[in-house]
XYZ file of C-alpha atoms in Angstrom:
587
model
C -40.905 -35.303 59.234
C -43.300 -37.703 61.019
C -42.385 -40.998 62.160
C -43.505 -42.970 59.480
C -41.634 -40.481 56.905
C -38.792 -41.016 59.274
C -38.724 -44.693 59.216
C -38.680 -45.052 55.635
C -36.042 -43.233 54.693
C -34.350 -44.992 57.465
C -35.359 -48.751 56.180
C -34.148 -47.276 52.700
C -30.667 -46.075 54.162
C -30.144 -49.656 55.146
C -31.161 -51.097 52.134
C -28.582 -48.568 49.934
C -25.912 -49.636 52.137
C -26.556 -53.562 52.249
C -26.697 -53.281 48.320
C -23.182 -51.485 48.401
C -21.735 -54.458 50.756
C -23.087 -57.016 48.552
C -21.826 -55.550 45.276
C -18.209 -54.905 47.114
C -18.613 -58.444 48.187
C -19.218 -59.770 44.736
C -16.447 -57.466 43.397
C -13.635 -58.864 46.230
C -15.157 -62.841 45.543
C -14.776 -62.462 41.709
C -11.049 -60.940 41.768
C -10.522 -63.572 44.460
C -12.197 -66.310 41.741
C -9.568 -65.042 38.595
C -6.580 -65.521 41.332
C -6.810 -69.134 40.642
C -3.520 -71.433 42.140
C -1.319 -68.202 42.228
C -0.215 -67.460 45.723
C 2.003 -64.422 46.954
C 4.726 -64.189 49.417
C 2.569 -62.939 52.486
C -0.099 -64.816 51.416
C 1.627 -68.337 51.443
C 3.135 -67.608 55.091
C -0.643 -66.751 56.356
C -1.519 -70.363 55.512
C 1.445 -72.052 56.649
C 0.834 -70.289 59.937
C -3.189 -71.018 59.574
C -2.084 -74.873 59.241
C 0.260 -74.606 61.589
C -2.222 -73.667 64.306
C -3.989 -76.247 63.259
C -1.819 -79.082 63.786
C -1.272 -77.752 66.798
C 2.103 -75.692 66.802
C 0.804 -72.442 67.832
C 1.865 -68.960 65.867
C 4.697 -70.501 64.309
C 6.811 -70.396 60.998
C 9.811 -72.086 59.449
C 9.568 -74.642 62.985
C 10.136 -71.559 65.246
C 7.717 -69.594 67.379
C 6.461 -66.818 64.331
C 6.825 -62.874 65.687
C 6.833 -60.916 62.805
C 3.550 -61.303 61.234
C 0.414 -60.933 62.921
C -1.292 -63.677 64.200
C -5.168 -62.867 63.903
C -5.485 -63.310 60.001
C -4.195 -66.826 59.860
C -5.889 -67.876 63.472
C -9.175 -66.290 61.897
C -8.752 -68.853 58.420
C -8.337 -71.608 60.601
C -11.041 -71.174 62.320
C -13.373 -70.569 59.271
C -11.852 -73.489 57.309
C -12.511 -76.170 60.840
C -16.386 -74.835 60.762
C -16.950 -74.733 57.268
C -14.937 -77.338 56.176
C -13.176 -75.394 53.272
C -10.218 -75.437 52.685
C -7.327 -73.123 54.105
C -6.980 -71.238 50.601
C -10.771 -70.885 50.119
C -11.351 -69.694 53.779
C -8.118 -67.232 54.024
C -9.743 -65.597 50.898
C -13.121 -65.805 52.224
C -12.201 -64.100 55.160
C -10.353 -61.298 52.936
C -13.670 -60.563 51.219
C -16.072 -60.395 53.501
C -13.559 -58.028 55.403
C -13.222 -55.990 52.182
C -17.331 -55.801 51.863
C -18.040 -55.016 55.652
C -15.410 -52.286 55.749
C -17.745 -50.081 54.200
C -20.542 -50.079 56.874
C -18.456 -48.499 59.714
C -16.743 -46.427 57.096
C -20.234 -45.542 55.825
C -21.184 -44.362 59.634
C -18.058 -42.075 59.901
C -18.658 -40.495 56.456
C -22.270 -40.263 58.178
C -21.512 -38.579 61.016
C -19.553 -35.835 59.726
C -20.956 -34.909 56.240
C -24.442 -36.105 56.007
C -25.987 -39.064 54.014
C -25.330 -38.042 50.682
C -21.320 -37.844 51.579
C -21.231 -41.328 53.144
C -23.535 -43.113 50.316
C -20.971 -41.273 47.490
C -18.174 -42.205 49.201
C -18.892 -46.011 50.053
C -19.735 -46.337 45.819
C -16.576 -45.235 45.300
C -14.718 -47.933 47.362
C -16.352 -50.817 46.193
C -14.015 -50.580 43.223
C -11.798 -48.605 45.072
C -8.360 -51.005 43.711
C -6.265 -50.293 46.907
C -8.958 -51.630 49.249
C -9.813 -54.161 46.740
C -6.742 -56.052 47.979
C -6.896 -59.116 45.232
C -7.120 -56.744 42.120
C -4.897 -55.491 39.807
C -2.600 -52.648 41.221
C -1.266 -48.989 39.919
C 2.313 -48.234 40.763
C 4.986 -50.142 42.414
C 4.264 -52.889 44.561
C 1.259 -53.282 42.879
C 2.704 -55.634 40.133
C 1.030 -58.824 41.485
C -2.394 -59.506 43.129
C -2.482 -60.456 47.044
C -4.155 -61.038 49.440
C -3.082 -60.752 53.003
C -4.046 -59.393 56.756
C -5.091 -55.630 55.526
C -8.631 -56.267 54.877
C -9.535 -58.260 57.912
C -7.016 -55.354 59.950
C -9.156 -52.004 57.868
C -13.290 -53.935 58.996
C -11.357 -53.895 62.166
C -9.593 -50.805 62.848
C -12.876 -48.372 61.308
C -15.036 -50.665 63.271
C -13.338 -49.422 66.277
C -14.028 -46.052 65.521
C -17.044 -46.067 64.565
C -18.267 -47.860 67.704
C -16.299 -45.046 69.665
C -18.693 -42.999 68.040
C -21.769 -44.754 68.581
C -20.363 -44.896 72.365
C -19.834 -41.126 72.808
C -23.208 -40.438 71.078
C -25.325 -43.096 73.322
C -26.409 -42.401 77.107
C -26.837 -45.396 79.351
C -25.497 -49.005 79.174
C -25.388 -49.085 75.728
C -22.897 -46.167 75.837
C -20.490 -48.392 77.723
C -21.019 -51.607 76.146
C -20.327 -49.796 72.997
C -17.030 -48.349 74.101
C -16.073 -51.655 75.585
C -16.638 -53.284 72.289
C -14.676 -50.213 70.648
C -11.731 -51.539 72.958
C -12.020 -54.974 71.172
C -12.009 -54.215 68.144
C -9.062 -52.036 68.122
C -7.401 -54.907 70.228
C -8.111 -57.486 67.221
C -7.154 -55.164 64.146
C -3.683 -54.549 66.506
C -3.371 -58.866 66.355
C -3.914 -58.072 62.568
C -1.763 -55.385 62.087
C -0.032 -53.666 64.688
C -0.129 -49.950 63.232
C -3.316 -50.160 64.598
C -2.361 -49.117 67.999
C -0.732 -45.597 66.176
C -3.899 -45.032 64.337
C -6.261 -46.044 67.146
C -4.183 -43.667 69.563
C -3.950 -40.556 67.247
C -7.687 -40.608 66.738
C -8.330 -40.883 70.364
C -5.896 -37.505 70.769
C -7.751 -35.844 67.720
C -11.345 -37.028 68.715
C -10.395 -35.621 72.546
C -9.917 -31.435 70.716
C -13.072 -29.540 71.590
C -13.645 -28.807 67.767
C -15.172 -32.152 67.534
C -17.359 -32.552 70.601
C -18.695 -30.777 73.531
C -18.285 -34.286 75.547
C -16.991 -32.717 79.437
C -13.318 -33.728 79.762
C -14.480 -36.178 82.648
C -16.994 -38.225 79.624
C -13.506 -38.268 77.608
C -11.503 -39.845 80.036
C -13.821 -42.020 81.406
C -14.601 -43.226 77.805
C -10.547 -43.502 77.021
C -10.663 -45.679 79.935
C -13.384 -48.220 78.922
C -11.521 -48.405 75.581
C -7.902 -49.172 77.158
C -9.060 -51.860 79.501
C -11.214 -53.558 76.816
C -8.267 -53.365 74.485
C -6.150 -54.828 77.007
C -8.323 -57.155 77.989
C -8.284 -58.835 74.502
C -4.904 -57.852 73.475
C -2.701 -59.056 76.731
C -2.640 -62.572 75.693
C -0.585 -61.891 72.668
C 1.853 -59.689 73.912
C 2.380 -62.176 76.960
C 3.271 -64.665 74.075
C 5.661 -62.172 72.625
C 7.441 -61.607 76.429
C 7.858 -65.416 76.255
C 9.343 -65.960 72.728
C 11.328 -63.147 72.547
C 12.061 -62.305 76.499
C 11.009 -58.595 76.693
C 7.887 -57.132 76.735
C 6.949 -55.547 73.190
C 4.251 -54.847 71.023
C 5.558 -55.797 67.309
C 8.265 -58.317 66.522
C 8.822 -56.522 63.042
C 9.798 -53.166 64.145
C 13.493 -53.537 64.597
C 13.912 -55.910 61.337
C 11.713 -53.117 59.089
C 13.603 -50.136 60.455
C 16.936 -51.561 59.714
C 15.905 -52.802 56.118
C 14.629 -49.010 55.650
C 17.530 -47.385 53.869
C 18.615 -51.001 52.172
C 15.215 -50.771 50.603
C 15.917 -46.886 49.209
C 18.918 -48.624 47.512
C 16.840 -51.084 45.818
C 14.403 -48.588 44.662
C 17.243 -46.444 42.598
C 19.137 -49.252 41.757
C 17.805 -53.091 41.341
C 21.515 -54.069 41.039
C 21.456 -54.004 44.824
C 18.496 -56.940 45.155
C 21.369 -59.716 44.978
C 23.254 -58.682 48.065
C 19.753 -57.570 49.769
C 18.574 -61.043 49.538
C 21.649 -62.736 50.718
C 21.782 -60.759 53.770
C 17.541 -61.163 54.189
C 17.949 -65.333 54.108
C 22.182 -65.813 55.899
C 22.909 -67.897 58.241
C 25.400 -67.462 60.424
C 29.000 -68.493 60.742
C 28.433 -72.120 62.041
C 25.610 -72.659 59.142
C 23.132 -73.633 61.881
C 20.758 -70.964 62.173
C 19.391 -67.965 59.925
C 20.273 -64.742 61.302
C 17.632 -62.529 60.503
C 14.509 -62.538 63.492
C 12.132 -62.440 60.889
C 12.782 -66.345 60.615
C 12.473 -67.058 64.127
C 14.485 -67.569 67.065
C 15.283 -70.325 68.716
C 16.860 -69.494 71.940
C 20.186 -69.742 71.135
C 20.904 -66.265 71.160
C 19.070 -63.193 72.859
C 16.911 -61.358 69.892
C 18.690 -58.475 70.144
C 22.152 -60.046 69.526
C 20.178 -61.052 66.276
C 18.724 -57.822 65.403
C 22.180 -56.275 65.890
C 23.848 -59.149 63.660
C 21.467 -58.413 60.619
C 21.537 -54.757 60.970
C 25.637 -55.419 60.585
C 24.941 -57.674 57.658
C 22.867 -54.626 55.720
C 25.274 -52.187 56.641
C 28.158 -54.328 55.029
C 26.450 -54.168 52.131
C 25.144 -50.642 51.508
C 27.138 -48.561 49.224
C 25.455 -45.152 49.830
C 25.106 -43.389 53.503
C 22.477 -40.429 53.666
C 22.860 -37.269 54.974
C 19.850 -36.551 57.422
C 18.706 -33.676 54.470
C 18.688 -36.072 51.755
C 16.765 -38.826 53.969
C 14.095 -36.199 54.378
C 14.084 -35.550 50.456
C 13.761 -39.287 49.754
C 11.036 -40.394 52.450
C 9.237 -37.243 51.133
C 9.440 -38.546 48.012
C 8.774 -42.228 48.540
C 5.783 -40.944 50.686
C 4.626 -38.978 47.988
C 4.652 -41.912 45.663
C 2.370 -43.927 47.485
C -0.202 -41.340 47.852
C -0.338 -41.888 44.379
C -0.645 -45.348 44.067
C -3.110 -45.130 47.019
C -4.876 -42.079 45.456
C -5.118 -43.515 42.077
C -5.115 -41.445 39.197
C -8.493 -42.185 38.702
C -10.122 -40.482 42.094
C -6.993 -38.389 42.874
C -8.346 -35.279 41.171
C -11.561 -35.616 42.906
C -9.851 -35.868 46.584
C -7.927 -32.495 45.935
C -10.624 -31.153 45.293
C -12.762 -32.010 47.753
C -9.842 -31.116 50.315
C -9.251 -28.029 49.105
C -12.827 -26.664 47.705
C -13.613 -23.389 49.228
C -17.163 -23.929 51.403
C -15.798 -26.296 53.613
C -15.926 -25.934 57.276
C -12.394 -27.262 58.566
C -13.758 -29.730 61.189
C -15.905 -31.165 58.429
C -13.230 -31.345 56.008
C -10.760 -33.097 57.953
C -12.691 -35.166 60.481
C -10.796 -37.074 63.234
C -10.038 -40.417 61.216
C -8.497 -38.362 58.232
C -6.166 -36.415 61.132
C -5.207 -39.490 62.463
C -4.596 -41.508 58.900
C -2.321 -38.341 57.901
C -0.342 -38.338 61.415
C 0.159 -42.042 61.256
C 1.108 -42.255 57.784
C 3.754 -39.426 58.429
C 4.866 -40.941 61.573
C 5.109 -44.217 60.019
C 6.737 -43.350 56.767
C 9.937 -41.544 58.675
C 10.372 -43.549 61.562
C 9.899 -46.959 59.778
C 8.940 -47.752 56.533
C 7.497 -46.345 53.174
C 5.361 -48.738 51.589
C 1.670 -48.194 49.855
C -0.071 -51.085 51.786
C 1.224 -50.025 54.452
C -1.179 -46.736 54.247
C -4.039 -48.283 53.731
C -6.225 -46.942 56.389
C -5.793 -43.231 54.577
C -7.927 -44.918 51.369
C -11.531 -43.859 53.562
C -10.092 -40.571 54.296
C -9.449 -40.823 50.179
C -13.242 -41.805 49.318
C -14.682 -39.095 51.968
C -12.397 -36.144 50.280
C -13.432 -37.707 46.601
C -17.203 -37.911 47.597
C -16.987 -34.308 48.892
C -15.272 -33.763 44.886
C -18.514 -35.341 43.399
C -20.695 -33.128 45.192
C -18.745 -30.027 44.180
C -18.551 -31.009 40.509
C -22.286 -32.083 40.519
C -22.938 -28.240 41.280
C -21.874 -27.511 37.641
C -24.046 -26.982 34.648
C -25.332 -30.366 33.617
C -27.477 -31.516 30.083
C -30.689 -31.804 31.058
C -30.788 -35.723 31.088
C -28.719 -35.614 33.731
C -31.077 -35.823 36.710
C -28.560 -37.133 39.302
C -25.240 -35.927 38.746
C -23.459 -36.965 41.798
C -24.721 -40.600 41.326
C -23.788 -40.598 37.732
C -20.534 -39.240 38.686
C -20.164 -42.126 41.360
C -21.085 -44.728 39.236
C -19.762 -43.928 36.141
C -16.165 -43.663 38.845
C -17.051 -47.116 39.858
C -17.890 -48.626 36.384
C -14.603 -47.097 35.250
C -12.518 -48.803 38.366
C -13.834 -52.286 38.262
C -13.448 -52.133 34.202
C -9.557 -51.214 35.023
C -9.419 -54.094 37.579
C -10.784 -56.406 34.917
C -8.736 -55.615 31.967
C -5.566 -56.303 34.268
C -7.214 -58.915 35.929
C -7.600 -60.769 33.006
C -4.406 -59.330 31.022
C -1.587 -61.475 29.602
C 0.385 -60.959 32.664
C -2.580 -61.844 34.835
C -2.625 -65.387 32.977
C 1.010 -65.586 32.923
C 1.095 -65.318 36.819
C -2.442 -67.816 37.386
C -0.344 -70.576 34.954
C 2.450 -70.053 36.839
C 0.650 -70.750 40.348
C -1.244 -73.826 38.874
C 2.201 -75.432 37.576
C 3.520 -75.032 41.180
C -0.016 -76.815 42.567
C 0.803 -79.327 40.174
C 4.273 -80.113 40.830
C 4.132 -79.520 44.297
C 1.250 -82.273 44.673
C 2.555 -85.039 42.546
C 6.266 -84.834 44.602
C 3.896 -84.403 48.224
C 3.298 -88.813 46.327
C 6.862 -88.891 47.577
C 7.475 -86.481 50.234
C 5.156 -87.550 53.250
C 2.628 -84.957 54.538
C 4.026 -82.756 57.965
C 7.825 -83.338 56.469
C 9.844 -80.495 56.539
C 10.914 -79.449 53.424
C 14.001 -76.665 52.517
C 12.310 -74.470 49.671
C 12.184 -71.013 49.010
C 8.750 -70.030 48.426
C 6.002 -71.184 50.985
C 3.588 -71.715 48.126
C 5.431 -74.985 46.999
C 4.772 -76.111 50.527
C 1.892 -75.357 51.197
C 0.422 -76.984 48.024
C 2.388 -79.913 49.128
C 1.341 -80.240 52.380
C 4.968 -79.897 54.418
C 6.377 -78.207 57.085
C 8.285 -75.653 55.401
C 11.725 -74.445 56.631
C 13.501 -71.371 54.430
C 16.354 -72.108 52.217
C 19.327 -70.166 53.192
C 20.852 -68.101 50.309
C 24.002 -69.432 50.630
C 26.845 -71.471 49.164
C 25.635 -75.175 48.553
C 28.447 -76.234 51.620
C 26.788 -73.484 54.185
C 22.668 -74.356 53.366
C 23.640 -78.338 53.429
C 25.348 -77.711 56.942
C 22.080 -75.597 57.991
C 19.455 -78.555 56.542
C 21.810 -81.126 58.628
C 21.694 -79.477 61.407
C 18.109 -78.974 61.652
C 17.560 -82.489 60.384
C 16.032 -81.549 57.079
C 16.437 -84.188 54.171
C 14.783 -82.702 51.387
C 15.800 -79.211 49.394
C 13.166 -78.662 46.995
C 14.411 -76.066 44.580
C 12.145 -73.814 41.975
C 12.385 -71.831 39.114
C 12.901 -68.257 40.108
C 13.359 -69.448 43.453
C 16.815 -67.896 45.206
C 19.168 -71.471 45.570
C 22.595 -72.180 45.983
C 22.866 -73.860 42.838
C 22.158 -72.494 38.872
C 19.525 -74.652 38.169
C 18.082 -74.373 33.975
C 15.440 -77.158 35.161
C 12.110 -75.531 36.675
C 12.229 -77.734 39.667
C 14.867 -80.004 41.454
C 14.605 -82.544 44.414
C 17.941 -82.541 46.223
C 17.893 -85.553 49.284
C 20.748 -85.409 51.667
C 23.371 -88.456 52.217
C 22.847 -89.713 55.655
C 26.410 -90.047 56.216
C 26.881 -86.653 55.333
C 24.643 -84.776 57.572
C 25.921 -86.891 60.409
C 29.288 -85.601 59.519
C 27.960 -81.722 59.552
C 25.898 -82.600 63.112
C 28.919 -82.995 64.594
C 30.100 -79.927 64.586
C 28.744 -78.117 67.484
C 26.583 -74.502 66.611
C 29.376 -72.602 68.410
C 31.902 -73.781 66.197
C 32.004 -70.753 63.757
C 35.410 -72.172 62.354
C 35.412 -75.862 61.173
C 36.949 -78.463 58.516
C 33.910 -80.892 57.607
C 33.390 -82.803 54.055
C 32.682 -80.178 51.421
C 29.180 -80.891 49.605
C 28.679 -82.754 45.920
C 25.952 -82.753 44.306
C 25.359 -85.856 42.704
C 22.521 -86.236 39.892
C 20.633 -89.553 40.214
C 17.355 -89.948 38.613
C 14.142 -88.261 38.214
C 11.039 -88.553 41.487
C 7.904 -87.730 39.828
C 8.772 -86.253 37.090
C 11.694 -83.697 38.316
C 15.282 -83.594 38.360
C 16.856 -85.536 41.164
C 19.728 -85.747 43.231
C 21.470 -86.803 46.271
C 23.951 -84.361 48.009
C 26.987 -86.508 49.234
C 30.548 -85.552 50.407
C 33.256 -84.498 48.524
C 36.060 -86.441 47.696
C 38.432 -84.461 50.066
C 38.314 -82.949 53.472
C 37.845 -78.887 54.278
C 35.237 -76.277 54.504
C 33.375 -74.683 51.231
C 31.925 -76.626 48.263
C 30.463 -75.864 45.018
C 28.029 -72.635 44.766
């Protein structure tokens, strides 16, 4: 091949893969564009925390220092939304899909480097419409009911880019093997402040990438290489953990760990039997016996007592309220099972056939069929689902390992008998894959529930804006779901699920005057009205402030909610004390 041959097929290599970045990019933007108002859980937190940087307050949530999620998402929308001017919303979700779209050039490179051209261009068609890495689009299986949007796109570009610089390093002589490396470091530093499963998945492919079957790299390259990549990554990543040392007064990597492993087996509950949500949620959003903080980390801490004392005190709370303990057999049976499940829903039963057999087609050399980042997806996924969680999302980095098994499927299925017309089997296999994914993700993207959910988000814009008229900007509101606060523009606190006496006490005592109460929103009060404004009497939260926070038992007016009027529109009240003294008050 001379050099001229050479360079064109090169120059066309890069054009097949910019056209694949820019169609997933114009698949991510258009599911993004059919979201409209409606904003998820996790997805409502990022922005409060994006705003919240903003204004100043540092990782922070529900007015305490934040530890649970991830700060480099939200950090990363603020910074896109002060140089482009857009607004928080439009540059969280811009961030999200141009995540989404670069993924697939250092996944593209791995494919690459360990099954040829063909392999990588196959497999990076097939995630463009690939739904679990779509991360706005329509889902299959549980926990896939809604669209969101949250840190794992921006965490995936991140995490493969790390290893595919890695690669680049090991492959390169010179500086530019170093600087490579060094940047490797980074870049597994940054998806950890994304995500911090990062560090399990960046570690296992280190160990796998380190076996001889893989490289003839002396053991003195490897080391010196694992080297470059830990003090780059530490470089980068010690400012965060020193945060967490401060907040939370002992050095650790994740301040989620503790809460998920203790809501492990409360979840299993919920999944056979949805009567248990009810006590779940009570326990997720108590406060404790004074009424003057939330017990569960997740919501902050504020000094008062040592985070452990907290993690132990909601780990007590779940246990109360389990009904079922597990032998150590049938926890094995049910994480097997659970793990199993999201294999499907991260398979899909579109592709799933393919990846079987591409994994299991004779012809196959073994280091070719399971390549270092499919090893270390497996081990982490494994690792992950038994000694913490089992969700789908939170397997996301196996999807690649998904599209390189499925593109190996193509290939293997192209080898069959074709009509005649047929000149390109594999790509007609890939595309007619694709055409068939993205016309799934349409049809639910634009189903009745679809709507339902997008008219349901633009009634909470609305409401929420014409009561921010009201409510001044920065005010710290009592609600239960961030998106009513975010479109209004306050400083959102979590409503306790609690009696009406316990979450008045906890509003008083963190001088919070407004409750703000939503349809399908968890309150202490039955509510047939799809929004209420609740104000606090003065006199009454003066009467629960004086009760100190170490006062677990203590008489104090019992709360009455008194209707009033309407503010903008909604239901109104005041909450004023009862007509006699003593603890408790209406639910």
């Amino acid at each position: 091949m001379t050099s001229e041959t050479a360079g064109a097929r090169t120059r066309g290599q890069w054009r097949t893969l910019a056209l694949l970045v820019a169609g997933a990019l114009l698949v991510r933007g258009s599911l993004f564009a059919l979201r409209g108002d409606y904003l998820d859980w996790d997805e409502a937190l990022y922005l409060l925390m994006a705003r919240n940087f903003l204004t100043g307050a540092g990782i922070s949530l529900n007015g305490f220092p934040h530890i649970a999620l991830s700060p480099l998402f939200p950090i990363a929308t603020a910074a896109v939304s002060t140089l482009s001017g857009l607004s928080l919303l439009t540059a969280g979700r811009l961030v999200s899909a141009l995540a989404g779209a670069v993924l697939l050039i250092p996944v593209w490179y791995l494919f690459r480097i360990h099954a040829g051209e063909r392999i990588a261009t196959l497999g990076a068609t097939l995630l463009v419409g690939w739904t679990a890495l779509i991360d706005v689009g329509p889902r299959f299986g549980p926990m896939w009911r809604h669209m969101y949007a949250g840190s794992e796109p921006l965490y995936l570009a991140l995490l493969f880019g790390a290893l595919a610089l890695g690669e680049l390093g090991m492959r390169r002589e010179g500086r530019r093997r170093y600087l490579y490396l060094a940047l490797a470091g980074s870049s597994l530093a940054l998806a950890y402040l994304a995500r911090p499963e990062a560090i399990l998945v960046g570690g296992l492919y280190a160990i796998f990438r380190s076996l001889p079957v893989w490289g003839g790299e002396r053991a003195g390259a490897k080391l010196a290489a694992l080297a470059i990549c830990a003090a780059s990554f530490l470089t980068v990543a010690s400012p965060y953990v020193v945060h967490m040392r401060e907040v939370t007064g002992r050095w650790t990597l994740s301040g989620k760990l503790q809460q998920s492993r203790a809501t492990t087996d409360m979840y299993e509950e919920l999944v056979r039997d949805d009567s248990k949500m009810g006590p779940f949620l009570r326990v997720w959003w108590a406060v404790d016996e004074s009424h003057t903080r939330l017990i569960n980390p997740y919501w902050g801490t504020d000094g008062s007592v040592p985070l452990e004392q907290q993690n132990e005190e909601y780990r007590a709370l779940l246990n109360a309220v389990r009904t079922t303990v597990t032998s150590p057999g049938q926890r094995v049976i049910i994480r097997a099972r659970d793990y199993a499940s999201a294999l499907w829903v991260l398979g899909v039963p579109l592709f799933l056939p393919l990846v079987v057999v591409g994994l299991f087609w004779p012809g196959w050399k073994l280091p070719d069929r399971l390549p270092p980042f499919t090893l270390a997806g497996l081990a982490a996924s494994v690792l992950t689902a038994w000694l913490v969680f089992v969700l789908p999302r939170y397997f996301l980095y196996l999807v690649p390992a998904f599209a390189f098994w499925a593109a190996i499927g193509v290939t293997v299925l192209a080898r069959f008998r074709w009509p005649a017309w047929v000149r390109e089997p594999e790509r007609a296999i890939a595309f007619a894959l694709l055409a068939t994914a993205l016309g799934i993700a349409s049809a639910r993207a634009l189903s009745g529930e679809a709507n339902a959910v997008r008219a349901v988000g633009k009634k909470d814009r609305e409401a929420a804006e014409r009561l921010a008229q009201i409510i001044p900007e920065s005010h710290p509101v009592v609600s239960w779901h961030p998106r009513l606060a975010y479109w209004g523009g306050w400083d959102w606190r979590a409503l306790p699920v609690a009696p009406l006496d316990a979450a008045v006490h906890y509003s008083a005592h963190r001088r919070l005057g407004t409750l703000f109460l939503a349809r399908g929103g968890y309150s202490p009060l039955e509510l047939e009205a799809d929004y209420v404004v609740i104000t606090l009497d003065p006199a009454l939260a003066a009467a629960y402030r004086a009760f100190g926070s170490g006062e677990a038992e203590h008489p104090h007016p019992p709360a009455t909610l008194l209707s009033v009027d309407e503010v903008a529109g909604f239901p109104a009240g005041r909450i004023i004390p009862g007509d006699s003294a003593g603890g408790g008050g209406p639910e």
